[in-house]
Amino acid sequence: MEKLRDGQTPRWRNSALDKSPLWRNSTLEKHRTGETPRWRNSVLHKICAGETPGWTNSVLDKLRAEKLRVGGTPRWRNSVLHKICTGETPGWRNSALEKLRAGQTPRWRNSVLEKLRAGETSRWRNCALEKLRVGETPRWRKSALEKVRVGESPRWRNSALEKLRV
């Protein structure tokens, strides 16, 4: 009593019971004083109360909030199932078997062997060896060296320098 009059704190005011008793941490007491009880911060309680829980940065939540326009694509967006559901073409849809099923021409159908089977002309048919075999004149047969060898007059034989030499 004497200490209270002098403005000093009596010993009983510093006791553990007076400072922070166990009942002060009870939910009922926290509600009474206006503090938030610990369970109020749980994810389940926040969802039930319509609040935003801490995991709001998850992919699902970002999609809901349309934050993906700014950021990148989540991994599952590249999955085959998701691509089929959204109407995109998954990677295996570009395979030769799938293209044949869909009626498209796979890459190997444009191969030399396949073109020969179909009777089409491939690039190598224009090569010199093939032209000689067929009887056509390859490009190098028209060269000056070849003309001299055969006995024809190459273009450089008609040059001014050549005419001076003769």
Coordinates of C-alpha atoms in Angstrom, one line a residue:
M1 CA 0.0 0.0 0.0
E2 CA 2.8 2.3 0.9
K3 CA 4.5 1.6 -2.5
L4 CA 1.4 2.4 -4.4
R5 CA 1.2 5.8 -2.7
D6 CA 4.8 6.6 -3.6
G7 CA 4.3 5.6 -7.3
Q8 CA 6.4 2.4 -7.0
T9 CA 5.3 -0.9 -8.3
P10 CA 4.5 -3.4 -5.5
R11 CA 6.1 -6.9 -5.7
W12 CA 2.7 -8.6 -6.3
R13 CA 2.2 -6.5 -9.5
N14 CA 5.3 -8.1 -11.0
S15 CA 4.1 -11.7 -10.2
A16 CA 3.8 -14.1 -13.1
L17 CA 0.1 -14.5 -12.3
D18 CA -0.5 -10.8 -12.7
K19 CA 1.8 -10.3 -15.7
S20 CA 0.7 -13.1 -18.1
P21 CA -1.4 -15.8 -16.6
L22 CA -2.3 -18.9 -18.7
W23 CA -5.9 -17.9 -18.9
R24 CA -4.9 -14.7 -20.8
N25 CA -3.9 -16.9 -23.8
S26 CA -7.3 -18.6 -23.8
T27 CA -9.6 -18.0 -26.8
L28 CA -12.3 -16.6 -24.7
E29 CA -10.0 -14.0 -23.1
K30 CA -8.5 -13.1 -26.5
H31 CA -12.0 -12.5 -27.9
R32 CA -12.8 -10.3 -24.8
T33 CA -9.6 -8.2 -25.3
G34 CA -10.0 -8.0 -29.1
E35 CA -6.9 -10.1 -29.9
T36 CA -6.9 -12.8 -32.6
P37 CA -6.7 -16.3 -31.3
R38 CA -4.2 -18.6 -32.9
W39 CA -6.7 -20.9 -34.6
R40 CA -8.1 -17.8 -36.4
N41 CA -4.9 -17.8 -38.5
S42 CA -5.4 -21.4 -39.7
V43 CA -6.0 -22.0 -43.4
L44 CA -9.2 -23.8 -42.8
H45 CA -10.6 -21.0 -40.7
K46 CA -9.5 -18.4 -43.2
I47 CA -11.2 -20.2 -46.1
C48 CA -14.4 -20.7 -44.1
A49 CA -14.4 -17.0 -43.2
G50 CA -13.8 -16.0 -46.8
E51 CA -10.4 -14.6 -46.1
T52 CA -7.3 -15.2 -48.1
P53 CA -5.0 -17.9 -46.7
G54 CA -1.2 -17.7 -47.0
W55 CA -1.0 -20.1 -50.0
T56 CA -2.5 -17.6 -52.3
N57 CA 0.6 -17.6 -54.5
S58 CA -0.2 -21.2 -55.6
V59 CA -0.7 -21.8 -59.4
L60 CA -4.4 -22.5 -59.0
D61 CA -4.9 -19.2 -57.1
K62 CA -2.8 -17.2 -59.6
L63 CA -4.9 -18.6 -62.4
R64 CA -8.1 -17.6 -60.6
A65 CA -6.8 -14.2 -60.0
E66 CA -5.5 -14.0 -63.6
K67 CA -2.0 -13.1 -62.5
L68 CA -0.6 -15.4 -65.1
R69 CA -0.9 -12.7 -67.7
V70 CA 2.1 -11.1 -66.1
G71 CA 4.0 -14.2 -65.1
G72 CA 5.0 -17.4 -66.7
T73 CA 3.0 -20.6 -67.5
P74 CA 2.7 -23.2 -64.8
R75 CA 4.2 -26.6 -65.6
W76 CA 0.9 -28.5 -65.9
R77 CA -0.2 -26.1 -68.6
N78 CA 2.3 -27.9 -70.8
S79 CA 0.8 -31.3 -70.1
V80 CA -0.7 -33.4 -72.8
L81 CA -4.0 -33.7 -71.1
H82 CA -4.3 -29.9 -70.6
K83 CA -3.3 -29.3 -74.2
I84 CA -6.0 -31.7 -75.5
C85 CA -8.6 -30.1 -73.2
T86 CA -7.8 -26.6 -74.4
G87 CA -7.7 -27.7 -78.1
E88 CA -3.9 -27.3 -78.5
T89 CA -1.8 -29.9 -80.3
P90 CA 0.4 -32.0 -77.9
G91 CA 3.9 -32.9 -79.1
W92 CA 3.1 -36.5 -80.0
R93 CA 0.4 -35.3 -82.4
N94 CA 3.1 -34.2 -84.7
S95 CA 4.4 -37.8 -85.0
A96 CA 4.3 -39.6 -88.4
L97 CA 1.7 -42.1 -87.3
E98 CA -0.6 -39.4 -86.0
K99 CA -0.2 -37.4 -89.2
L100 CA -1.1 -40.4 -91.3
R101 CA -4.2 -41.0 -89.1
A102 CA -5.2 -37.3 -89.6
G103 CA -4.6 -37.5 -93.4
Q104 CA -1.6 -35.1 -93.3
T105 CA 1.8 -35.9 -94.9
P106 CA 4.5 -36.9 -92.4
R107 CA 8.1 -35.7 -93.0
W108 CA 9.4 -39.0 -94.1
R109 CA 6.9 -39.1 -97.0
N110 CA 9.0 -36.3 -98.6
S111 CA 12.2 -38.5 -98.4
V112 CA 14.1 -39.5 -101.6
L113 CA 13.2 -43.2 -101.2
E114 CA 9.5 -42.4 -100.7
K115 CA 9.5 -40.1 -103.8
L116 CA 11.1 -42.8 -105.9
R117 CA 8.5 -45.3 -104.8
A118 CA 5.8 -42.8 -105.7
G119 CA 7.5 -42.1 -109.1
E120 CA 8.2 -38.4 -108.3
T121 CA 11.5 -36.7 -109.2
S122 CA 13.8 -36.0 -106.3
R123 CA 16.6 -33.5 -106.0
W124 CA 19.4 -36.0 -106.7
R125 CA 17.8 -36.8 -110.0
N126 CA 19.3 -33.4 -111.2
C127 CA 22.8 -34.4 -110.2
A128 CA 25.5 -34.9 -112.9
L129 CA 25.9 -38.6 -112.4
E130 CA 22.2 -39.2 -112.8
K131 CA 22.1 -37.0 -115.9
L132 CA 24.9 -38.9 -117.5
R133 CA 23.1 -42.2 -116.7
V134 CA 19.9 -40.9 -118.3
G135 CA 21.8 -39.4 -121.3
E136 CA 21.3 -35.7 -120.5
T137 CA 24.2 -33.2 -120.5
P138 CA 25.3 -32.2 -117.0
R139 CA 26.3 -28.6 -116.3
W140 CA 30.0 -29.4 -116.1
R141 CA 30.0 -30.8 -119.6
K142 CA 29.4 -27.3 -120.8
S143 CA 32.5 -26.0 -119.1
A144 CA 35.5 -24.5 -121.1
L145 CA 37.9 -27.3 -120.1
E146 CA 35.4 -30.0 -121.3
K147 CA 34.9 -28.2 -124.6
V148 CA 38.6 -28.0 -125.2
R149 CA 38.9 -31.7 -124.4
V150 CA 36.1 -32.6 -126.8
G151 CA 37.4 -30.2 -129.5
E152 CA 34.8 -27.6 -129.4
S153 CA 35.7 -23.9 -129.2
P154 CA 35.1 -22.5 -125.6
R155 CA 34.0 -19.0 -125.1
W156 CA 37.4 -17.8 -124.0
R157 CA 38.8 -18.8 -127.4
N158 CA 36.9 -15.9 -128.8
S159 CA 38.4 -13.4 -126.4
A160 CA 40.7 -10.6 -127.7
L161 CA 43.8 -12.0 -125.9
E162 CA 43.3 -15.4 -127.6
K163 CA 42.9 -13.8 -131.0
L164 CA 46.1 -11.8 -130.5
R165 CA 48.0 -15.0 -129.5
V166 CA 46.9 -16.7 -132.7

